[in-house]
Amino acid sequence: SQTIHQWPATLVQPVGSPLSLECTVEGTSNPNLYWYRQAAGRGLQLLFYSVGIGQISSEVPQNLSASRPQDRQFILSSKKLLLSDSGFYLCAWSPGANQETQYFGPGTRLLVL
Amino acid sequence: AQTVTQSQPEMSVQEAETVTLSCTYDTSESDYYLFWYKQPPSRQMILVIRQEAYKQQNATENRFSVNFQKAAKSFSLKISDSQLGDAAMYFCAYRSLGMGSNSGYALNFGKGTSLLVTP
């Protein structure tokens, strides 16, 4: 069966510091991968998605970037964190081309101070 | 962009009773997918049920069923025989059918309904 991992689970970072969140999927190949952010009391907002290695599409211009160095690895990064980057970050995967259901990881809680 | 509206910020139900969560959406597309996700206190999003717009039959998953009214753009979730473990935030989400477009990959979420289950 497929599983999705995210780490760290919780992160507290000072403003201006770099960020690297990692997401990996097991038990499948060539998944579509997604990064979402959830602000307090709100639904999820799609940040990035990837349909293959090295292929990244950005939904929202911001202080963040994403990379996909391996088929089942998706990384969310920032060079300098802002206070507004605080939130809950969820990684998700779907089985591939036009497969509609997305399955979510456990998430990372990021607090920027 | 498609918008999803959940008009009930909070709902409460007694154990073993039935509750219905409302969701409406705005779209000009004829084919799409609709989902209900559950987010317990752990905050992991868990798929509850999905519905393909081209299917007239309402989806069911054990105690969970939907009432899909395409013309009214309504997609409500019914939870029967409610259990304490059903307490969570419930999110309705919309996904376009289109492939290769930005909107085709994003799940558009409502703001959620917090469900409280009382003994």
Short mmCIF file of C-alpha atoms in Angstrom, two decimals:
data_model
loop_
_atom_site.label_atom_id
_atom_site.label_comp_id
_atom_site.label_asym_id
_atom_site.label_seq_id
_atom_site.Cartn_x
_atom_site.Cartn_y
_atom_site.Cartn_z
CA SER A 1 0.00 0.00 0.00
CA GLN A 2 1.01 3.58 -0.51
CA THR A 3 2.20 5.80 2.31
CA ILE A 4 3.25 9.42 2.44
CA HIS A 5 5.67 10.88 4.93
CA GLN A 6 6.44 14.44 5.90
CA TRP A 7 9.09 15.86 8.18
CA PRO A 8 9.61 17.54 10.37
CA ALA A 9 6.25 17.37 12.10
CA THR A 10 6.78 20.71 13.82
CA LEU A 11 9.25 23.49 13.17
CA VAL A 12 9.91 26.82 14.86
CA GLN A 13 12.14 29.14 12.88
CA PRO A 14 13.24 32.77 13.21
CA VAL A 15 12.35 35.32 10.56
CA GLY A 16 14.96 35.40 7.82
CA SER A 17 16.12 31.83 8.29
CA PRO A 18 15.99 29.21 5.51
CA LEU A 19 13.41 26.46 5.28
CA SER A 20 13.37 22.91 3.96
CA LEU A 21 10.36 20.65 4.32
CA GLU A 22 10.47 17.17 2.89
CA CYS A 23 7.79 14.86 1.59
CA THR A 24 8.26 11.30 0.35
CA VAL A 25 5.82 8.77 -1.03
CA GLU A 26 6.22 5.00 -0.87
CA GLY A 27 4.52 2.22 -2.74
CA THR A 28 3.87 3.98 -6.02
CA SER A 29 5.78 5.35 -8.98
CA ASN A 30 5.47 8.56 -10.97
CA PRO A 31 2.90 10.17 -8.67
CA ASN A 32 1.65 13.71 -9.00
CA LEU A 33 2.81 15.62 -5.94
CA TYR A 34 1.36 18.71 -4.31
CA TRP A 35 2.19 21.23 -1.58
CA TYR A 36 -0.69 22.94 0.20
CA ARG A 37 -0.76 25.51 2.97
CA GLN A 38 -3.52 25.84 5.52
CA ALA A 39 -3.82 29.09 7.41
CA ALA A 40 -5.64 29.13 10.74
CA GLY A 41 -9.40 28.67 10.35
CA ARG A 42 -9.25 28.29 6.60
CA GLY A 43 -9.21 25.66 3.91
CA LEU A 44 -6.16 24.59 1.99
CA GLN A 45 -4.43 26.62 -0.68
CA LEU A 46 -2.39 24.88 -3.37
CA LEU A 47 1.17 26.21 -3.52
CA PHE A 48 2.96 23.91 -5.97
CA TYR A 49 2.37 20.76 -7.91
CA SER A 50 4.62 18.41 -9.87
CA VAL A 51 3.86 15.82 -12.52
CA GLY A 52 7.41 14.48 -12.74
CA ILE A 53 11.05 14.85 -11.72
CA GLY A 54 12.20 18.43 -12.15
CA GLN A 55 8.74 19.60 -13.23
CA ILE A 56 7.29 22.16 -10.84
CA SER A 57 4.32 24.44 -11.32
CA SER A 58 3.58 27.31 -8.98
CA GLU A 59 0.04 28.33 -8.19
CA VAL A 60 0.75 31.32 -6.00
CA PRO A 61 3.75 33.70 -6.27
CA GLN A 62 5.39 33.91 -2.87
CA ASN A 63 8.49 33.51 -0.79
CA LEU A 64 8.60 29.75 -1.28
CA SER A 65 9.96 27.36 -3.89
CA ALA A 66 9.64 23.65 -4.53
CA SER A 67 11.83 20.98 -6.04
CA ARG A 68 11.45 17.35 -7.01
CA PRO A 69 14.90 15.76 -7.12
CA GLN A 70 13.59 12.20 -7.19
CA ASP A 71 10.40 10.56 -8.41
CA ARG A 72 8.86 10.23 -4.96
CA GLN A 73 10.45 13.16 -3.17
CA PHE A 74 9.07 16.68 -3.00
CA ILE A 75 10.78 19.49 -1.14
CA LEU A 76 9.43 22.87 -0.10
CA SER A 77 12.05 25.56 0.51
CA SER A 78 12.61 29.16 1.34
CA LYS A 79 15.78 31.22 1.47
CA LYS A 80 14.40 33.70 4.02
CA LEU A 81 11.27 33.03 6.01
CA LEU A 82 8.65 35.70 6.65
CA LEU A 83 6.20 35.87 9.53
CA SER A 84 3.42 35.28 7.02
CA ASP A 85 4.92 31.90 6.11
CA SER A 86 3.64 30.46 9.38
CA GLY A 87 1.01 27.80 8.88
CA PHE A 88 0.32 24.14 8.39
CA TYR A 89 1.90 22.61 5.29
CA LEU A 90 0.46 19.51 3.75
CA CYS A 91 1.95 17.36 1.04
CA ALA A 92 -0.34 15.24 -1.11
CA TRP A 93 -0.02 12.74 -3.93
CA SER A 94 -2.30 11.37 -6.59
CA PRO A 95 -1.76 8.26 -8.71
CA GLY A 96 -0.83 10.00 -11.94
CA ALA A 97 -2.20 11.57 -15.06
CA ASN A 98 -5.69 12.90 -14.45
CA GLN A 99 -6.19 10.74 -11.38
CA GLU A 100 -8.48 12.86 -9.37
CA THR A 101 -8.13 11.74 -5.77
CA GLN A 102 -5.38 13.31 -3.70
CA TYR A 103 -4.07 11.65 -0.55
CA PHE A 104 -2.49 13.76 2.14
CA GLY A 105 0.48 13.40 4.43
CA PRO A 106 0.43 14.15 8.16
CA GLY A 107 1.58 17.74 7.66
CA THR A 108 4.20 20.08 9.10
CA ARG A 109 3.33 22.84 11.52
CA LEU A 110 5.60 25.84 10.87
CA LEU A 111 5.85 28.75 13.24
CA VAL A 112 7.99 31.71 12.20
CA LEU A 113 8.93 34.05 15.06
CA ALA B 1 -11.84 30.06 -10.25
CA GLN B 2 -14.41 27.76 -8.73
CA THR B 3 -15.56 28.66 -5.25
CA VAL B 4 -16.77 26.26 -2.60
CA THR B 5 -19.02 27.44 0.20
CA GLN B 6 -19.70 25.69 3.47
CA SER B 7 -22.29 27.79 5.24
CA GLN B 8 -22.17 25.97 8.59
CA PRO B 9 -19.03 26.86 10.57
CA GLU B 10 -20.07 24.46 13.36
CA MET B 11 -22.48 21.59 13.75
CA SER B 12 -23.34 19.34 16.65
CA VAL B 13 -24.83 15.85 16.71
CA GLN B 14 -25.53 13.28 19.38
CA GLU B 15 -23.93 9.91 19.21
CA ALA B 16 -25.91 7.45 17.04
CA GLU B 17 -27.87 10.26 15.39
CA THR B 18 -27.65 11.53 11.81
CA VAL B 19 -26.20 14.85 10.70
CA THR B 20 -25.99 16.56 7.32
CA LEU B 21 -23.23 18.98 6.36
CA SER B 22 -23.91 21.43 3.55
CA CYS B 23 -21.72 22.43 0.63
CA THR B 24 -22.42 24.51 -2.45
CA TYR B 25 -20.07 25.37 -5.27
CA ASP B 26 -19.88 27.68 -8.20
CA THR B 27 -18.69 26.45 -11.58
CA SER B 28 -19.36 26.75 -15.28
CA GLU B 29 -17.90 23.33 -16.00
CA SER B 30 -20.02 20.29 -16.74
CA ASP B 31 -17.56 17.62 -15.61
CA TYR B 32 -15.69 17.74 -12.33
CA TYR B 33 -15.08 15.90 -9.07
CA LEU B 34 -16.32 16.64 -5.60
CA PHE B 35 -14.85 15.41 -2.34
CA TRP B 36 -15.40 15.46 1.36
CA TYR B 37 -12.29 15.35 3.53
CA LYS B 38 -12.13 14.94 7.27
CA GLN B 39 -9.47 16.67 9.37
CA PRO B 40 -9.31 15.34 12.95
CA PRO B 41 -7.26 17.07 15.66
CA SER B 42 -4.13 15.41 14.26
CA ARG B 43 -4.75 17.67 11.22
CA GLN B 44 -4.11 14.99 8.63
CA MET B 45 -6.62 15.29 5.81
CA ILE B 46 -8.48 12.03 5.30
CA LEU B 47 -10.61 11.31 2.27
CA VAL B 48 -14.19 10.50 3.28
CA ILE B 49 -16.01 10.23 -0.02
CA ARG B 50 -15.83 11.40 -3.63
CA GLN B 51 -18.36 11.99 -6.36
CA GLU B 52 -17.92 12.23 -10.12
CA ALA B 53 -20.22 14.87 -11.57
CA TYR B 54 -21.16 12.68 -14.55
CA LYS B 55 -22.57 10.03 -12.24
CA GLN B 56 -26.14 10.62 -11.18
CA GLN B 57 -25.99 8.05 -8.43
CA ASN B 58 -25.00 9.44 -5.06
CA ALA B 59 -21.79 8.04 -3.61
CA THR B 60 -21.86 6.09 -0.35
CA GLU B 61 -19.13 4.81 1.94
CA ASN B 62 -20.45 2.86 4.89
CA ARG B 63 -22.07 5.43 7.22
CA PHE B 64 -21.23 8.32 4.90
CA SER B 65 -23.34 9.29 1.92
CA VAL B 66 -23.80 12.36 -0.21
CA ASN B 67 -26.74 14.14 -1.74
CA PHE B 68 -25.43 15.47 -5.05
CA GLN B 69 -27.72 17.95 -6.76
CA LYS B 70 -25.89 18.99 -9.91
CA ALA B 71 -28.38 21.56 -11.13
CA ALA B 72 -28.45 23.23 -7.74
CA LYS B 73 -24.64 22.87 -7.40
CA SER B 74 -25.09 21.32 -4.01
CA PHE B 75 -23.10 18.50 -2.43
CA SER B 76 -24.11 17.66 1.12
CA LEU B 77 -22.62 14.96 3.34
CA LYS B 78 -24.79 12.79 5.55
CA ILE B 79 -23.25 10.94 8.46
CA SER B 80 -25.45 8.21 9.89
CA ASP B 81 -25.10 6.57 13.29
CA SER B 82 -22.60 9.25 14.36
CA GLN B 83 -19.66 8.12 16.46
CA LEU B 84 -17.35 10.03 18.78
CA GLY B 85 -14.56 9.44 16.29
CA ASP B 86 -16.45 11.40 13.67
CA ALA B 87 -15.69 14.64 15.51
CA ALA B 88 -13.47 16.68 13.21
CA MET B 89 -13.35 19.49 10.68
CA TYR B 90 -15.01 18.49 7.43
CA PHE B 91 -13.96 20.10 4.19
CA CYS B 92 -15.79 20.03 0.90
CA ALA B 93 -13.53 20.26 -2.15
CA TYR B 94 -13.92 20.69 -5.90
CA ARG B 95 -11.56 19.57 -8.63
CA SER B 96 -11.83 20.30 -12.32
CA LEU B 97 -11.69 17.42 -14.74
CA GLY B 98 -9.32 19.23 -17.07
CA MET B 99 -5.76 18.00 -17.34
CA GLY B 100 -2.81 20.22 -18.01
CA SER B 101 -4.39 23.41 -16.75
CA ASN B 102 -3.72 25.00 -13.42
CA SER B 103 -7.29 24.60 -12.30
CA GLY B 104 -7.17 20.94 -13.28
CA TYR B 105 -4.77 20.06 -10.51
CA ALA B 106 -5.88 22.12 -7.57
CA LEU B 107 -8.43 21.02 -5.06
CA ASN B 108 -10.54 24.06 -4.22
CA PHE B 109 -11.57 23.79 -0.60
CA GLY B 110 -14.36 25.34 1.39
CA LYS B 111 -13.58 26.84 4.79
CA GLY B 112 -14.79 23.79 6.62
CA THR B 113 -17.44 22.74 9.12
CA SER B 114 -16.46 21.77 12.65
CA LEU B 115 -18.48 18.75 13.77
CA LEU B 116 -18.94 18.09 17.46
CA VAL B 117 -20.28 14.70 18.54
CA THR B 118 -21.80 14.54 22.00
CA PRO B 119 -22.32 11.34 24.02
#
